Amino acid sequence: MEIIIQPNVEIATALAARLLGKIIREKPEVVLGLATGSTMEVHYRSLEANKLDWSGVTTFNLDEYVGLAPDHPQSYHHFMQKHLFQHVNVSPQSVNIPDGMAKNIPAECEAYERKLFAAGGIDLQLLGIGTDGHIGFNEQTSSLASRTRLKTLTPQTRKDNARFFGSEEQVPHHVVTMGIGTILESRHCVMLAFGARKAKAIAEAVEGPITSMNPASALQLHPKVTVFLDEAAAADLTLKNYYRWVYDQKPDWQKL
Ligand code: GLP
């Protein structure tokens, strides 16, 4: 894992956006795995500033709430439209988000996996992290080999996400999410985490044992992971000075 610690959110997101920009320019037909949440909101804003050509890009989102229609203000369909898709020239036919309104959820999950496979798999998967270490909506004790499926949110995640809904009661109990096995198959995982409330989850994910109690720790098994952090999110990392040193020693050709 490459851990990149930056002084603040703005610098970290700008750097992550530069990485994404580089990838889109190098491979215009890139398949991107996209995420949601307040961390991504900031990131998409800084990505937009890069004025990239999205016309050849295909996207697959990680997850969606069950029972929320695409035009529901808290659905991830709506989030993506508002924070990214309406600002870039991605073709609507190339956008894929799990359908939380599907009558047959298991069939929808299987179809999503098939589509992903047919698209050649994900080149770069963006990830945020929950305060308990969840990625996508893979909550604690999710199978580290899981595929796209229905999940039940934990009380903690419903509490964390209540800020978007107005009240906790309005947060759906169920979601469809790519599995950890699905995520691990992407060719490059890029995680962003900011703020003190993510510090514990990040330290466990990066330096703790690989355990389904922190689903993001499964990324330790992946050959190519880049993690962008601000100082607050990096606070609990034992080897933070080493990660800084490694980053400073990077050869020019590896720099962003
Ligand atoms: C939700 C999303 C995750 C995201 C997490 C953290 O649970 N399903 O993909 O990583 O929120 O979001 P935030 O960036 O708002 O802290």
Tab-separated table of C-alpha atoms and ligand atoms in Angstrom:
chain	number	residue	atom	x	y	z
A	1	MET	CA	0.000	0.000	0.000
A	2	GLU	CA	1.179	3.468	-0.775
A	3	ILE	CA	0.185	5.926	1.956
A	4	ILE	CA	0.228	9.579	0.902
A	5	ILE	CA	-0.209	12.003	3.802
A	6	GLN	CA	-0.944	15.618	2.919
A	7	PRO	CA	-1.346	18.689	5.137
A	8	ASN	CA	-5.041	19.163	4.351
A	9	VAL	CA	-8.057	17.902	2.419
A	10	GLU	CA	-7.663	20.358	-0.470
A	11	ILE	CA	-4.085	19.325	-1.257
A	12	ALA	CA	-4.860	15.608	-0.825
A	13	THR	CA	-7.933	15.707	-3.093
A	14	ALA	CA	-6.100	17.779	-5.712
A	15	LEU	CA	-3.346	15.160	-5.765
A	16	ALA	CA	-5.844	12.292	-6.033
A	17	ALA	CA	-7.598	14.159	-8.856
A	18	ARG	CA	-4.238	14.506	-10.620
A	19	LEU	CA	-3.764	10.723	-10.400
A	20	LEU	CA	-7.226	10.118	-11.857
A	21	GLY	CA	-6.628	12.689	-14.570
A	22	LYS	CA	-3.383	10.968	-15.524
A	23	ILE	CA	-5.185	7.626	-15.796
A	24	ILE	CA	-8.041	9.014	-17.924
A	25	ARG	CA	-5.554	10.726	-20.244
A	26	GLU	CA	-3.433	7.578	-20.565
A	27	LYS	CA	-6.444	5.329	-21.178
A	28	PRO	CA	-9.452	7.261	-22.503
A	29	GLU	CA	-11.577	4.072	-22.450
A	30	VAL	CA	-10.849	3.482	-18.777
A	31	VAL	CA	-13.357	1.661	-16.534
A	32	LEU	CA	-13.715	3.522	-13.235
A	33	GLY	CA	-15.255	2.251	-10.023
A	34	LEU	CA	-16.888	5.189	-8.258
A	35	ALA	CA	-17.861	5.854	-4.656
A	36	THR	CA	-20.139	8.258	-2.799
A	37	GLY	CA	-20.127	10.101	0.541
A	38	SER	CA	-18.885	13.500	1.670
A	39	THR	CA	-15.241	12.580	0.988
A	40	MET	CA	-16.065	11.922	-2.670
A	41	GLU	CA	-18.096	15.115	-2.890
A	42	VAL	CA	-14.919	17.127	-2.289
A	43	HIS	CA	-12.914	14.884	-4.561
A	44	TYR	CA	-15.370	15.166	-7.483
A	45	ARG	CA	-15.282	18.944	-7.163
A	46	SER	CA	-11.519	18.956	-7.527
A	47	LEU	CA	-11.686	16.363	-10.330
A	48	GLU	CA	-14.062	18.558	-12.279
A	49	ALA	CA	-11.515	21.357	-12.173
A	50	ASN	CA	-9.169	19.147	-14.245
A	51	LYS	CA	-11.432	19.475	-17.332
A	52	LEU	CA	-10.999	15.881	-18.450
A	53	ASP	CA	-12.553	14.143	-21.433
A	54	TRP	CA	-14.973	11.562	-20.028
A	55	SER	CA	-16.504	10.609	-23.396
A	56	GLY	CA	-14.798	7.195	-23.490
A	57	VAL	CA	-15.031	6.440	-19.761
A	58	THR	CA	-17.253	3.694	-18.326
A	59	THR	CA	-18.254	3.882	-14.668
A	60	PHE	CA	-19.533	1.397	-12.103
A	61	ASN	CA	-20.676	2.653	-8.725
A	62	LEU	CA	-20.041	0.657	-5.594
A	63	ASP	CA	-23.478	0.696	-4.019
A	64	GLU	CA	-27.030	1.980	-3.694
A	65	TYR	CA	-29.754	2.069	-1.057
A	66	VAL	CA	-32.591	-0.422	-1.512
A	67	GLY	CA	-35.964	1.249	-1.979
A	68	LEU	CA	-34.727	4.691	-3.058
A	69	ALA	CA	-35.717	5.736	-6.571
A	70	PRO	CA	-32.990	7.323	-8.734
A	71	ASP	CA	-34.551	10.766	-8.282
A	72	HIS	CA	-34.656	10.477	-4.463
A	73	PRO	CA	-32.332	13.225	-3.170
A	74	GLN	CA	-30.422	10.755	-0.981
A	75	SER	CA	-30.092	7.985	-3.555
A	76	TYR	CA	-26.590	7.408	-4.859
A	77	HIS	CA	-27.986	7.797	-8.405
A	78	HIS	CA	-28.925	11.350	-7.465
A	79	PHE	CA	-25.633	11.942	-5.628
A	80	MET	CA	-23.612	10.955	-8.684
A	81	GLN	CA	-25.702	13.071	-11.015
A	82	LYS	CA	-25.407	16.100	-8.768
A	83	HIS	CA	-21.743	15.850	-7.810
A	84	LEU	CA	-20.126	14.398	-10.912
A	85	PHE	CA	-22.082	13.273	-13.957
A	86	GLN	CA	-23.836	16.550	-14.752
A	87	HIS	CA	-20.471	18.314	-14.722
A	88	VAL	CA	-18.574	16.007	-17.094
A	89	ASN	CA	-19.172	14.641	-20.598
A	90	VAL	CA	-19.622	10.984	-19.593
A	91	SER	CA	-22.125	9.153	-21.788
A	92	PRO	CA	-25.259	8.149	-19.792
A	93	GLN	CA	-25.083	4.689	-21.452
A	94	SER	CA	-21.654	4.148	-19.894
A	95	VAL	CA	-22.825	4.837	-16.333
A	96	ASN	CA	-23.692	1.860	-14.128
A	97	ILE	CA	-25.150	2.064	-10.616
A	98	PRO	CA	-26.859	-0.842	-8.825
A	99	ASP	CA	-30.652	-0.595	-9.038
A	100	GLY	CA	-31.965	-0.379	-5.485
A	101	MET	CA	-35.532	-0.525	-6.830
A	102	ALA	CA	-35.068	-3.866	-8.628
A	103	LYS	CA	-37.894	-6.320	-7.934
A	104	ASN	CA	-35.459	-9.205	-7.875
A	105	ILE	CA	-32.391	-7.980	-5.953
A	106	PRO	CA	-30.306	-11.187	-6.241
A	107	ALA	CA	-30.867	-11.192	-10.027
A	108	GLU	CA	-29.882	-7.498	-10.179
A	109	CYS	CA	-26.682	-8.277	-8.251
A	110	GLU	CA	-25.759	-11.114	-10.587
A	111	ALA	CA	-26.479	-8.956	-13.636
A	112	TYR	CA	-24.269	-6.178	-12.195
A	113	GLU	CA	-21.364	-8.591	-11.756
A	114	ARG	CA	-21.854	-9.880	-15.315
A	115	LYS	CA	-21.843	-6.345	-16.715
A	116	LEU	CA	-18.662	-5.575	-14.810
A	117	PHE	CA	-17.019	-8.672	-16.221
A	118	ALA	CA	-18.192	-7.878	-19.764
A	119	ALA	CA	-16.701	-4.381	-19.448
A	120	GLY	CA	-13.311	-5.967	-18.763
A	121	GLY	CA	-13.236	-5.262	-15.027
A	122	ILE	CA	-12.410	-2.065	-13.184
A	123	ASP	CA	-9.128	-0.284	-13.940
A	124	LEU	CA	-9.328	2.076	-10.983
A	125	GLN	CA	-11.670	1.808	-8.001
A	126	LEU	CA	-12.237	4.876	-5.824
A	127	LEU	CA	-13.015	4.148	-2.195
A	128	GLY	CA	-13.981	6.060	0.910
A	129	ILE	CA	-14.043	4.375	4.301
A	130	GLY	CA	-16.675	4.195	7.027
A	131	THR	CA	-15.789	4.916	10.651
A	132	ASP	CA	-15.920	1.141	11.256
A	133	GLY	CA	-13.711	0.384	8.259
A	134	HIS	CA	-16.488	-0.452	5.788
A	135	ILE	CA	-15.810	-0.033	2.061
A	136	GLY	CA	-18.760	0.319	-0.284
A	137	PHE	CA	-21.404	-0.919	2.098
A	138	ASN	CA	-19.436	-3.987	3.172
A	139	GLU	CA	-20.039	-3.778	6.876
A	140	GLN	CA	-17.967	-5.443	9.604
A	141	THR	CA	-17.836	-9.266	9.286
A	142	SER	CA	-18.588	-9.092	5.546
A	143	SER	CA	-16.967	-11.994	3.759
A	144	LEU	CA	-13.633	-10.915	2.345
A	145	ALA	CA	-14.543	-12.955	-0.769
A	146	SER	CA	-18.031	-11.428	-1.150
A	147	ARG	CA	-19.575	-10.380	-4.471
A	148	THR	CA	-22.297	-7.822	-5.264
A	149	ARG	CA	-25.234	-8.566	-2.948
A	150	LEU	CA	-27.847	-7.278	-0.541
A	151	LYS	CA	-26.524	-6.084	2.843
A	152	THR	CA	-28.104	-4.796	6.038
A	153	LEU	CA	-26.582	-1.599	7.403
A	154	THR	CA	-25.245	-1.510	10.958
A	155	PRO	CA	-26.815	0.927	13.451
A	156	GLN	CA	-23.503	2.878	13.378
A	157	THR	CA	-23.581	3.376	9.596
A	158	ARG	CA	-27.251	4.413	9.703
A	159	LYS	CA	-26.320	6.907	12.434
A	160	ASP	CA	-23.305	8.184	10.418
A	161	ASN	CA	-25.386	8.628	7.258
A	162	ALA	CA	-28.398	10.167	9.028
A	163	ARG	CA	-26.831	13.589	8.510
A	164	PHE	CA	-27.757	13.379	4.825
A	165	PHE	CA	-31.338	12.227	5.462
A	166	GLY	CA	-32.440	14.571	8.227
A	167	SER	CA	-33.158	11.737	10.661
A	168	GLU	CA	-31.909	8.231	11.332
A	169	GLU	CA	-35.373	6.711	10.767
A	170	GLN	CA	-35.273	7.773	7.127
A	171	VAL	CA	-32.006	5.906	6.401
A	172	PRO	CA	-32.863	2.646	4.601
A	173	HIS	CA	-31.912	-0.577	6.378
A	174	HIS	CA	-30.840	-2.363	3.213
A	175	VAL	CA	-28.399	-1.694	0.412
A	176	VAL	CA	-26.892	-3.354	-2.638
A	177	THR	CA	-23.102	-3.247	-2.656
A	178	MET	CA	-20.223	-4.648	-4.658
A	179	GLY	CA	-18.493	-7.247	-2.517
A	180	ILE	CA	-14.999	-7.124	-1.096
A	181	GLY	CA	-14.017	-9.860	-3.571
A	182	THR	CA	-15.398	-7.671	-6.385
A	183	ILE	CA	-13.429	-4.647	-5.155
A	184	LEU	CA	-10.209	-6.646	-4.804
A	185	GLU	CA	-10.419	-7.604	-8.491
A	186	SER	CA	-10.039	-4.010	-9.660
A	187	ARG	CA	-6.566	-3.294	-10.979
A	188	HIS	CA	-5.870	-0.271	-8.773
A	189	CYS	CA	-7.671	0.817	-5.588
A	190	VAL	CA	-7.512	4.465	-4.538
A	191	MET	CA	-8.799	5.254	-1.073
A	192	LEU	CA	-9.403	8.731	0.341
A	193	ALA	CA	-9.995	9.465	4.034
A	194	PHE	CA	-10.071	12.771	5.847
A	195	GLY	CA	-10.654	13.976	9.373
A	196	ALA	CA	-10.064	12.641	12.865
A	197	ARG	CA	-13.165	10.434	12.842
A	198	LYS	CA	-11.479	8.205	10.221
A	199	ALA	CA	-8.126	7.892	12.055
A	200	LYS	CA	-8.884	4.655	13.914
A	201	ALA	CA	-10.414	2.881	10.898
A	202	ILE	CA	-7.431	3.902	8.740
A	203	ALA	CA	-4.817	2.751	11.268
A	204	GLU	CA	-6.572	-0.620	11.568
A	205	ALA	CA	-7.001	-0.989	7.819
A	206	VAL	CA	-3.376	-0.146	6.980
A	207	GLU	CA	-1.442	-1.526	9.946
A	208	GLY	CA	-3.804	-3.911	11.711
A	209	PRO	CA	-4.393	-7.575	11.006
A	210	ILE	CA	-6.486	-8.504	7.956
A	211	THR	CA	-9.892	-9.029	9.449
A	212	SER	CA	-13.530	-8.754	8.450
A	213	MET	CA	-13.922	-6.605	11.591
A	214	ASN	CA	-12.280	-3.901	9.458
A	215	PRO	CA	-13.324	-4.715	5.874
A	216	ALA	CA	-10.871	-2.172	4.413
A	217	SER	CA	-7.990	-4.224	5.880
A	218	ALA	CA	-8.625	-6.699	3.016
A	219	LEU	CA	-6.894	-4.114	0.790
A	220	GLN	CA	-3.604	-5.337	2.285
A	221	LEU	CA	-4.065	-8.334	-0.040
A	222	HIS	CA	-4.257	-6.109	-3.116
A	223	PRO	CA	-1.062	-5.472	-5.110
A	224	LYS	CA	-1.822	-1.827	-5.960
A	225	VAL	CA	-3.490	0.450	-3.419
A	226	THR	CA	-2.943	4.199	-3.014
A	227	VAL	CA	-4.313	5.869	0.115
A	228	PHE	CA	-4.652	9.660	0.300
A	229	LEU	CA	-4.964	11.049	3.840
A	230	ASP	CA	-4.943	14.401	5.576
A	231	GLU	CA	-2.964	14.761	8.823
A	232	ALA	CA	-6.022	14.125	11.002
A	233	ALA	CA	-6.928	10.823	9.319
A	234	ALA	CA	-3.263	9.731	9.483
A	235	ALA	CA	-2.925	10.551	13.192
A	236	ASP	CA	-3.103	6.964	14.527
A	237	LEU	CA	-0.683	5.406	12.034
A	238	THR	CA	2.409	4.039	13.788
A	239	LEU	CA	4.619	4.361	10.707
A	240	LYS	CA	3.382	7.738	9.465
A	241	ASN	CA	6.888	9.222	9.392
A	242	TYR	CA	8.065	6.303	7.292
A	243	TYR	CA	5.201	6.814	4.770
A	244	ARG	CA	6.120	10.496	4.502
A	245	TRP	CA	9.775	9.609	3.992
A	246	VAL	CA	8.924	7.077	1.266
A	247	TYR	CA	6.782	9.647	-0.522
A	248	ASP	CA	9.531	12.275	-0.344
A	249	GLN	CA	12.072	9.801	-1.793
A	250	LYS	CA	9.937	8.930	-4.807
A	251	PRO	CA	11.870	8.964	-8.080
A	252	ASP	CA	10.677	11.687	-10.482
A	253	TRP	CA	9.023	9.215	-12.858
A	254	GLN	CA	6.788	7.970	-10.045
A	255	LYS	CA	5.668	11.410	-8.868
A	256	LEU	CA	2.134	12.659	-9.439
B	1	GLP	C1	-21.081	5.379	2.820
B	1	GLP	C2	-20.632	4.838	1.471
B	1	GLP	C3	-19.144	4.510	1.485
B	1	GLP	C4	-18.362	5.691	2.015
B	1	GLP	C5	-18.818	6.011	3.428
B	1	GLP	C6	-18.052	7.154	4.065
B	1	GLP	O1	-21.279	4.405	3.750
B	1	GLP	N1	-21.375	3.664	1.109
B	1	GLP	O2	-18.725	4.178	0.174
B	1	GLP	O3	-16.997	5.392	2.012
B	1	GLP	O4	-20.200	6.362	3.345
B	1	GLP	O5	-18.605	8.371	3.690
B	1	GLP	P1	-18.071	9.797	4.090
B	1	GLP	O6	-17.063	10.129	3.057
B	1	GLP	O7	-19.273	10.681	4.010
B	1	GLP	O8	-17.498	9.712	5.449
